[in-house]
Amino acid sequence: SNFPDNVSSPRAAGADARSPPMFVQLQSRRKPRPPWATVLLVATCVALFLWLVAEPLAGRGVLLSYWGTVPATLFDSSVPWLTQLLELRFARLVTALFIHADWIHLTTNLLFLVIFGVPAERALGAGRFLFLFIVGGALANLVGAWTLAAVSSPIIGSSGAVSSVVGAYLALYPRARLGLVLPLGVFLEFVRVPAPLLIGFWAMLQVLFAFVGPTFGAVAWWTHIAGFLLGIVIALAWRPALARRARN
């Protein structure tokens, strides 16, 4: 065979025909896929919030009550099951995840969603991540509604779903560290803190506020707690499948 001048022939290099073949392992430079599911969830929440704030104040309250999870309506035993199904009352467990009352409520949830959702989505894949957000959030809303069964105010917001994402993140990355900015006098110090420590402190606050919090009764704290625990359980159940996918 003829070889270019800058490439040596195997024979010219003195290779023996019986020598075993040599393989060179090349590093994969494939970039991780964009977290499109997280981006889609953020865009949906923002779009629906802009739609709500464009409505008159009176109409906004009606929409929140209609699309939110109203515990007293959800657990109204005087209404036949068929009527409840036709009115899609249980579907409000899902629709409530995408509507928020104000900018603070929206931005807080979306900040947590981006911080914990992007790595969680890359570990789980977009399909599993959407399942975690929607099913975990809906079940968290169901628990929250059950604890407030007589309340006529709607449960709204993606807090339960985001709590599921936080729980899944903890189960998937138990040794991770999170960046934290601490004020030290006139300076700001950036430190890396173990994720279980920060997330555990947050979870402890949710339990505390569920009983003696300053906004007791105004926030469905049990929705946060249920979502967090569900996220841990769902992620742990998926870990064997994720390990097989990683090996393949």
PDB file of C-alpha atoms in Angstrom:
ATOM      1  CA  SER A   1       0.000   0.000   0.000  1.00  0.00           C
ATOM      2  CA  ASN A   2       1.040   3.611  -0.533  1.00  0.00           C
ATOM      3  CA  PHE A   3       0.978   5.800   2.580  1.00  0.00           C
ATOM      4  CA  PRO A   4       1.190   9.580   2.737  1.00  0.00           C
ATOM      5  CA  ASP A   5       4.572  10.971   3.722  1.00  0.00           C
ATOM      6  CA  ASN A   6       3.406  11.971   7.215  1.00  0.00           C
ATOM      7  CA  VAL A   7       1.916   8.587   8.133  1.00  0.00           C
ATOM      8  CA  SER A   8       4.087   5.526   8.831  1.00  0.00           C
ATOM      9  CA  SER A   9       3.242   2.117   7.438  1.00  0.00           C
ATOM     10  CA  PRO A  10       2.669  -0.538  10.129  1.00  0.00           C
ATOM     11  CA  ARG A  11       5.410  -2.633   8.461  1.00  0.00           C
ATOM     12  CA  ALA A  12       7.798   0.304   8.233  1.00  0.00           C
ATOM     13  CA  ALA A  13       7.342   0.820  11.962  1.00  0.00           C
ATOM     14  CA  GLY A  14       8.470  -2.724  12.534  1.00  0.00           C
ATOM     15  CA  ALA A  15       5.098  -4.019  13.696  1.00  0.00           C
ATOM     16  CA  ASP A  16       4.799  -7.772  13.733  1.00  0.00           C
ATOM     17  CA  ALA A  17       1.770  -9.354  12.091  1.00  0.00           C
ATOM     18  CA  ARG A  18       1.085 -11.241  15.281  1.00  0.00           C
ATOM     19  CA  SER A  19       1.084  -8.128  17.468  1.00  0.00           C
ATOM     20  CA  PRO A  20      -2.264  -7.383  19.114  1.00  0.00           C
ATOM     21  CA  PRO A  21      -4.179  -4.398  17.763  1.00  0.00           C
ATOM     22  CA  MET A  22      -3.766  -1.129  19.650  1.00  0.00           C
ATOM     23  CA  PHE A  23      -6.722   1.045  20.571  1.00  0.00           C
ATOM     24  CA  VAL A  24      -6.613   4.675  21.571  1.00  0.00           C
ATOM     25  CA  GLN A  25      -9.426   5.909  23.818  1.00  0.00           C
ATOM     26  CA  LEU A  26     -10.607   9.333  22.786  1.00  0.00           C
ATOM     27  CA  GLN A  27     -12.339  11.646  25.248  1.00  0.00           C
ATOM     28  CA  SER A  28     -15.949  12.370  24.407  1.00  0.00           C
ATOM     29  CA  ARG A  29     -16.481  16.013  23.652  1.00  0.00           C
ATOM     30  CA  ARG A  30     -20.229  15.722  23.335  1.00  0.00           C
ATOM     31  CA  LYS A  31     -21.898  18.614  25.077  1.00  0.00           C
ATOM     32  CA  PRO A  32     -24.767  17.905  27.468  1.00  0.00           C
ATOM     33  CA  ARG A  33     -28.190  18.394  25.998  1.00  0.00           C
ATOM     34  CA  PRO A  34     -29.874  21.707  26.753  1.00  0.00           C
ATOM     35  CA  PRO A  35     -32.283  21.428  29.715  1.00  0.00           C
ATOM     36  CA  TRP A  36     -35.289  22.108  27.495  1.00  0.00           C
ATOM     37  CA  ALA A  37     -37.815  20.693  29.974  1.00  0.00           C
ATOM     38  CA  THR A  38     -36.695  23.142  32.665  1.00  0.00           C
ATOM     39  CA  VAL A  39     -36.776  26.001  30.143  1.00  0.00           C
ATOM     40  CA  LEU A  40     -40.267  24.930  29.029  1.00  0.00           C
ATOM     41  CA  LEU A  41     -41.578  24.887  32.602  1.00  0.00           C
ATOM     42  CA  VAL A  42     -40.092  28.301  33.362  1.00  0.00           C
ATOM     43  CA  ALA A  43     -41.493  29.798  30.139  1.00  0.00           C
ATOM     44  CA  THR A  44     -44.950  28.337  30.814  1.00  0.00           C
ATOM     45  CA  CYS A  45     -45.091  29.738  34.351  1.00  0.00           C
ATOM     46  CA  VAL A  46     -43.924  33.173  33.207  1.00  0.00           C
ATOM     47  CA  ALA A  47     -46.353  33.262  30.268  1.00  0.00           C
ATOM     48  CA  LEU A  48     -49.334  32.311  32.442  1.00  0.00           C
ATOM     49  CA  PHE A  49     -48.346  34.840  35.085  1.00  0.00           C
ATOM     50  CA  LEU A  50     -48.200  37.624  32.471  1.00  0.00           C
ATOM     51  CA  TRP A  51     -51.615  36.510  31.243  1.00  0.00           C
ATOM     52  CA  LEU A  52     -52.999  36.678  34.781  1.00  0.00           C
ATOM     53  CA  VAL A  53     -51.608  40.123  35.601  1.00  0.00           C
ATOM     54  CA  ALA A  54     -53.106  41.438  32.367  1.00  0.00           C
ATOM     55  CA  GLU A  55     -56.560  40.525  33.672  1.00  0.00           C
ATOM     56  CA  PRO A  56     -58.615  42.929  35.827  1.00  0.00           C
ATOM     57  CA  LEU A  57     -58.170  42.344  39.545  1.00  0.00           C
ATOM     58  CA  ALA A  58     -61.659  40.874  39.995  1.00  0.00           C
ATOM     59  CA  GLY A  59     -61.254  38.552  37.036  1.00  0.00           C
ATOM     60  CA  ARG A  60     -57.843  37.489  38.276  1.00  0.00           C
ATOM     61  CA  GLY A  61     -59.331  36.201  41.520  1.00  0.00           C
ATOM     62  CA  VAL A  62     -61.908  34.184  39.610  1.00  0.00           C
ATOM     63  CA  LEU A  63     -59.210  32.593  37.445  1.00  0.00           C
ATOM     64  CA  LEU A  64     -57.060  31.723  40.451  1.00  0.00           C
ATOM     65  CA  SER A  65     -60.013  30.048  42.146  1.00  0.00           C
ATOM     66  CA  TYR A  66     -60.996  28.197  38.983  1.00  0.00           C
ATOM     67  CA  TRP A  67     -57.548  26.879  37.981  1.00  0.00           C
ATOM     68  CA  GLY A  68     -56.140  26.527  41.487  1.00  0.00           C
ATOM     69  CA  THR A  69     -56.647  23.607  43.854  1.00  0.00           C
ATOM     70  CA  VAL A  70     -59.511  24.539  46.198  1.00  0.00           C
ATOM     71  CA  PRO A  71     -59.497  22.021  49.078  1.00  0.00           C
ATOM     72  CA  ALA A  72     -63.126  22.535  50.078  1.00  0.00           C
ATOM     73  CA  THR A  73     -64.202  21.891  46.485  1.00  0.00           C
ATOM     74  CA  LEU A  74     -61.826  19.001  45.891  1.00  0.00           C
ATOM     75  CA  PHE A  75     -63.070  17.091  48.936  1.00  0.00           C
ATOM     76  CA  ASP A  76     -66.743  18.044  48.669  1.00  0.00           C
ATOM     77  CA  SER A  77     -68.487  14.728  49.342  1.00  0.00           C
ATOM     78  CA  SER A  78     -71.885  16.203  48.508  1.00  0.00           C
ATOM     79  CA  VAL A  79     -70.969  16.392  44.816  1.00  0.00           C
ATOM     80  CA  PRO A  80     -71.187  13.106  42.847  1.00  0.00           C
ATOM     81  CA  TRP A  81     -67.916  11.693  41.531  1.00  0.00           C
ATOM     82  CA  LEU A  82     -69.127  11.896  37.940  1.00  0.00           C
ATOM     83  CA  THR A  83     -69.794  15.608  38.323  1.00  0.00           C
ATOM     84  CA  GLN A  84     -66.349  16.117  39.833  1.00  0.00           C
ATOM     85  CA  LEU A  85     -64.748  14.260  36.922  1.00  0.00           C
ATOM     86  CA  LEU A  86     -66.708  16.244  34.336  1.00  0.00           C
ATOM     87  CA  GLU A  87     -65.706  19.487  36.030  1.00  0.00           C
ATOM     88  CA  LEU A  88     -62.058  18.325  35.979  1.00  0.00           C
ATOM     89  CA  ARG A  89     -61.667  19.115  39.661  1.00  0.00           C
ATOM     90  CA  PHE A  90     -58.725  16.783  40.102  1.00  0.00           C
ATOM     91  CA  ALA A  91     -57.072  18.252  37.008  1.00  0.00           C
ATOM     92  CA  ARG A  92     -56.694  21.456  39.053  1.00  0.00           C
ATOM     93  CA  LEU A  93     -54.014  19.631  41.038  1.00  0.00           C
ATOM     94  CA  VAL A  94     -51.901  20.011  37.883  1.00  0.00           C
ATOM     95  CA  THR A  95     -53.081  23.372  36.539  1.00  0.00           C
ATOM     96  CA  ALA A  96     -52.431  24.959  39.940  1.00  0.00           C
ATOM     97  CA  LEU A  97     -48.722  24.227  39.483  1.00  0.00           C
ATOM     98  CA  PHE A  98     -48.374  26.792  36.703  1.00  0.00           C
ATOM     99  CA  ILE A  99     -50.132  29.832  38.171  1.00  0.00           C
ATOM    100  CA  HIS A 100     -48.723  32.225  40.765  1.00  0.00           C
ATOM    101  CA  ALA A 101     -50.185  35.056  42.785  1.00  0.00           C
ATOM    102  CA  ASP A 102     -47.349  37.599  42.589  1.00  0.00           C
ATOM    103  CA  TRP A 103     -43.813  38.226  41.326  1.00  0.00           C
ATOM    104  CA  ILE A 104     -42.142  37.141  44.575  1.00  0.00           C
ATOM    105  CA  HIS A 105     -44.005  33.837  44.548  1.00  0.00           C
ATOM    106  CA  LEU A 106     -43.084  33.286  40.898  1.00  0.00           C
ATOM    107  CA  THR A 107     -39.415  34.276  41.021  1.00  0.00           C
ATOM    108  CA  THR A 108     -38.688  32.319  44.203  1.00  0.00           C
ATOM    109  CA  ASN A 109     -40.108  29.122  42.733  1.00  0.00           C
ATOM    110  CA  LEU A 110     -38.400  29.594  39.376  1.00  0.00           C
ATOM    111  CA  LEU A 111     -35.039  30.369  41.015  1.00  0.00           C
ATOM    112  CA  PHE A 112     -35.165  27.068  42.914  1.00  0.00           C
ATOM    113  CA  LEU A 113     -36.375  25.304  39.768  1.00  0.00           C
ATOM    114  CA  VAL A 114     -33.406  26.496  37.718  1.00  0.00           C
ATOM    115  CA  ILE A 115     -30.792  25.834  40.437  1.00  0.00           C
ATOM    116  CA  PHE A 116     -31.935  22.283  41.176  1.00  0.00           C
ATOM    117  CA  GLY A 117     -33.860  21.476  38.009  1.00  0.00           C
ATOM    118  CA  VAL A 118     -31.040  21.779  35.466  1.00  0.00           C
ATOM    119  CA  PRO A 119     -28.749  19.152  37.089  1.00  0.00           C
ATOM    120  CA  ALA A 120     -31.736  16.975  37.978  1.00  0.00           C
ATOM    121  CA  GLU A 121     -32.984  17.032  34.390  1.00  0.00           C
ATOM    122  CA  ARG A 122     -29.545  16.130  33.034  1.00  0.00           C
ATOM    123  CA  ALA A 123     -29.418  13.147  35.381  1.00  0.00           C
ATOM    124  CA  LEU A 124     -33.000  11.988  34.830  1.00  0.00           C
ATOM    125  CA  GLY A 125     -33.641  12.975  31.243  1.00  0.00           C
ATOM    126  CA  ALA A 126     -36.392  15.322  30.105  1.00  0.00           C
ATOM    127  CA  GLY A 127     -39.211  12.752  30.225  1.00  0.00           C
ATOM    128  CA  ARG A 128     -38.571  11.590  33.769  1.00  0.00           C
ATOM    129  CA  PHE A 129     -37.989  15.168  34.884  1.00  0.00           C
ATOM    130  CA  LEU A 130     -41.364  16.328  33.549  1.00  0.00           C
ATOM    131  CA  PHE A 131     -43.016  13.323  35.213  1.00  0.00           C
ATOM    132  CA  LEU A 132     -41.331  14.240  38.494  1.00  0.00           C
ATOM    133  CA  PHE A 133     -42.455  17.862  38.270  1.00  0.00           C
ATOM    134  CA  ILE A 134     -46.061  17.208  37.262  1.00  0.00           C
ATOM    135  CA  VAL A 135     -46.889  14.026  39.169  1.00  0.00           C
ATOM    136  CA  GLY A 136     -44.834  14.940  42.229  1.00  0.00           C
ATOM    137  CA  GLY A 137     -46.363  18.431  42.250  1.00  0.00           C
ATOM    138  CA  ALA A 138     -49.919  17.152  41.796  1.00  0.00           C
ATOM    139  CA  LEU A 139     -49.569  14.626  44.626  1.00  0.00           C
ATOM    140  CA  ALA A 140     -48.012  17.311  46.829  1.00  0.00           C
ATOM    141  CA  ASN A 141     -51.008  19.570  46.119  1.00  0.00           C
ATOM    142  CA  LEU A 142     -53.301  16.666  47.008  1.00  0.00           C
ATOM    143  CA  VAL A 143     -51.587  16.258  50.389  1.00  0.00           C
ATOM    144  CA  GLY A 144     -51.709  20.000  50.986  1.00  0.00           C
ATOM    145  CA  ALA A 145     -55.408  20.103  50.125  1.00  0.00           C
ATOM    146  CA  TRP A 146     -56.090  17.178  52.443  1.00  0.00           C
ATOM    147  CA  THR A 147     -54.457  19.012  55.360  1.00  0.00           C
ATOM    148  CA  LEU A 148     -56.606  22.087  54.595  1.00  0.00           C
ATOM    149  CA  ALA A 149     -59.776  20.240  53.617  1.00  0.00           C
ATOM    150  CA  ALA A 150     -62.179  22.922  54.848  1.00  0.00           C
ATOM    151  CA  VAL A 151     -60.352  25.873  53.273  1.00  0.00           C
ATOM    152  CA  SER A 152     -61.992  27.641  50.331  1.00  0.00           C
ATOM    153  CA  SER A 153     -58.891  29.559  49.234  1.00  0.00           C
ATOM    154  CA  PRO A 154     -57.006  28.004  46.300  1.00  0.00           C
ATOM    155  CA  ILE A 155     -53.612  26.364  46.556  1.00  0.00           C
ATOM    156  CA  ILE A 156     -51.567  27.765  43.672  1.00  0.00           C
ATOM    157  CA  GLY A 157     -47.971  27.811  42.540  1.00  0.00           C
ATOM    158  CA  SER A 158     -45.285  25.292  41.677  1.00  0.00           C
ATOM    159  CA  SER A 159     -43.890  25.067  45.218  1.00  0.00           C
ATOM    160  CA  GLY A 160     -44.877  21.421  45.624  1.00  0.00           C
ATOM    161  CA  ALA A 161     -43.404  20.482  42.244  1.00  0.00           C
ATOM    162  CA  VAL A 162     -40.196  22.432  42.898  1.00  0.00           C
ATOM    163  CA  SER A 163     -39.922  20.746  46.301  1.00  0.00           C
ATOM    164  CA  SER A 164     -40.096  17.408  44.460  1.00  0.00           C
ATOM    165  CA  VAL A 165     -37.206  18.558  42.279  1.00  0.00           C
ATOM    166  CA  VAL A 166     -35.202  19.578  45.368  1.00  0.00           C
ATOM    167  CA  GLY A 167     -35.829  16.176  46.962  1.00  0.00           C
ATOM    168  CA  ALA A 168     -34.791  14.395  43.762  1.00  0.00           C
ATOM    169  CA  TYR A 169     -31.630  16.506  43.555  1.00  0.00           C
ATOM    170  CA  LEU A 170     -30.681  15.494  47.097  1.00  0.00           C
ATOM    171  CA  ALA A 171     -31.215  11.803  46.277  1.00  0.00           C
ATOM    172  CA  LEU A 172     -29.242  12.051  43.024  1.00  0.00           C
ATOM    173  CA  TYR A 173     -26.385  14.212  44.320  1.00  0.00           C
ATOM    174  CA  PRO A 174     -25.986  13.457  48.036  1.00  0.00           C
ATOM    175  CA  ARG A 175     -22.324  14.584  48.009  1.00  0.00           C
ATOM    176  CA  ALA A 176     -22.863  17.786  46.030  1.00  0.00           C
ATOM    177  CA  ARG A 177     -21.877  21.220  47.318  1.00  0.00           C
ATOM    178  CA  LEU A 178     -23.858  24.393  46.782  1.00  0.00           C
ATOM    179  CA  GLY A 179     -22.445  27.885  46.545  1.00  0.00           C
ATOM    180  CA  LEU A 180     -23.501  30.334  49.214  1.00  0.00           C
ATOM    181  CA  VAL A 181     -22.681  34.031  49.590  1.00  0.00           C
ATOM    182  CA  LEU A 182     -22.194  35.092  53.215  1.00  0.00           C
ATOM    183  CA  PRO A 183     -21.886  38.709  54.390  1.00  0.00           C
ATOM    184  CA  LEU A 184     -18.751  39.130  56.483  1.00  0.00           C
ATOM    185  CA  GLY A 185     -18.705  42.719  57.678  1.00  0.00           C
ATOM    186  CA  VAL A 186     -18.452  44.918  54.596  1.00  0.00           C
ATOM    187  CA  PHE A 187     -17.346  42.007  52.411  1.00  0.00           C
ATOM    188  CA  LEU A 188     -19.164  39.127  50.777  1.00  0.00           C
ATOM    189  CA  GLU A 189     -17.600  35.694  51.052  1.00  0.00           C
ATOM    190  CA  PHE A 190     -18.448  32.878  48.621  1.00  0.00           C
ATOM    191  CA  VAL A 191     -18.385  29.464  50.293  1.00  0.00           C
ATOM    192  CA  ARG A 192     -19.328  25.978  49.175  1.00  0.00           C
ATOM    193  CA  VAL A 193     -21.609  24.168  51.590  1.00  0.00           C
ATOM    194  CA  PRO A 194     -22.638  20.488  51.426  1.00  0.00           C
ATOM    195  CA  ALA A 195     -26.020  20.259  49.712  1.00  0.00           C
ATOM    196  CA  PRO A 196     -27.539  17.951  52.382  1.00  0.00           C
ATOM    197  CA  LEU A 197     -26.791  20.612  55.008  1.00  0.00           C
ATOM    198  CA  LEU A 198     -28.524  23.463  53.174  1.00  0.00           C
ATOM    199  CA  ILE A 199     -31.405  21.365  51.886  1.00  0.00           C
ATOM    200  CA  GLY A 200     -31.853  19.738  55.290  1.00  0.00           C
ATOM    201  CA  PHE A 201     -32.045  23.181  56.922  1.00  0.00           C
ATOM    202  CA  TRP A 202     -34.651  24.251  54.343  1.00  0.00           C
ATOM    203  CA  ALA A 203     -36.699  21.080  54.957  1.00  0.00           C
ATOM    204  CA  MET A 204     -36.540  21.639  58.723  1.00  0.00           C
ATOM    205  CA  LEU A 205     -37.940  25.144  58.245  1.00  0.00           C
ATOM    206  CA  GLN A 206     -40.851  23.761  56.219  1.00  0.00           C
ATOM    207  CA  VAL A 207     -41.771  21.389  59.035  1.00  0.00           C
ATOM    208  CA  LEU A 208     -41.404  24.143  61.628  1.00  0.00           C
ATOM    209  CA  PHE A 209     -43.527  26.600  59.640  1.00  0.00           C
ATOM    210  CA  ALA A 210     -46.199  23.937  59.124  1.00  0.00           C
ATOM    211  CA  PHE A 211     -46.964  24.216  62.834  1.00  0.00           C
ATOM    212  CA  VAL A 212     -45.766  27.575  64.138  1.00  0.00           C
ATOM    213  CA  GLY A 213     -44.752  29.565  61.078  1.00  0.00           C
ATOM    214  CA  PRO A 214     -45.343  33.317  60.840  1.00  0.00           C
ATOM    215  CA  THR A 215     -47.675  32.750  57.900  1.00  0.00           C
ATOM    216  CA  PHE A 216     -49.411  29.719  59.370  1.00  0.00           C
ATOM    217  CA  GLY A 217     -52.576  29.047  57.391  1.00  0.00           C
ATOM    218  CA  ALA A 218     -51.590  31.334  54.500  1.00  0.00           C
ATOM    219  CA  VAL A 219     -49.056  28.942  52.947  1.00  0.00           C
ATOM    220  CA  ALA A 220     -49.625  25.245  52.286  1.00  0.00           C
ATOM    221  CA  TRP A 221     -46.427  24.122  54.011  1.00  0.00           C
ATOM    222  CA  TRP A 222     -47.422  20.465  53.874  1.00  0.00           C
ATOM    223  CA  THR A 223     -47.394  20.748  50.093  1.00  0.00           C
ATOM    224  CA  HIS A 224     -43.684  21.598  50.307  1.00  0.00           C
ATOM    225  CA  ILE A 225     -42.972  18.747  52.741  1.00  0.00           C
ATOM    226  CA  ALA A 226     -44.922  16.176  50.710  1.00  0.00           C
ATOM    227  CA  GLY A 227     -43.295  17.259  47.465  1.00  0.00           C
ATOM    228  CA  PHE A 228     -39.815  17.034  48.988  1.00  0.00           C
ATOM    229  CA  LEU A 229     -40.379  13.516  50.323  1.00  0.00           C
ATOM    230  CA  LEU A 230     -41.993  12.366  47.078  1.00  0.00           C
ATOM    231  CA  GLY A 231     -39.031  13.674  45.099  1.00  0.00           C
ATOM    232  CA  ILE A 232     -36.609  11.645  47.227  1.00  0.00           C
ATOM    233  CA  VAL A 233     -38.699   8.466  46.873  1.00  0.00           C
ATOM    234  CA  ILE A 234     -39.186   8.845  43.102  1.00  0.00           C
ATOM    235  CA  ALA A 235     -35.490   9.544  42.449  1.00  0.00           C
ATOM    236  CA  LEU A 236     -34.375   6.592  44.593  1.00  0.00           C
ATOM    237  CA  ALA A 237     -36.805   4.333  42.720  1.00  0.00           C
ATOM    238  CA  TRP A 238     -35.253   5.456  39.427  1.00  0.00           C
ATOM    239  CA  ARG A 239     -31.616   5.084  40.477  1.00  0.00           C
ATOM    240  CA  PRO A 240     -31.201   1.468  39.232  1.00  0.00           C
ATOM    241  CA  ALA A 241     -32.562   2.427  35.797  1.00  0.00           C
ATOM    242  CA  LEU A 242     -30.334   5.498  35.708  1.00  0.00           C
ATOM    243  CA  ALA A 243     -27.297   3.388  36.620  1.00  0.00           C
ATOM    244  CA  ARG A 244     -28.067   0.925  33.798  1.00  0.00           C
ATOM    245  CA  ARG A 245     -28.435   3.814  31.345  1.00  0.00           C
ATOM    246  CA  ALA A 246     -25.107   5.270  32.462  1.00  0.00           C
ATOM    247  CA  ARG A 247     -23.351   1.910  31.973  1.00  0.00           C
ATOM    248  CA  ASN A 248     -24.812   1.534  28.499  1.00  0.00           C
TER     249      ASN A 248
END
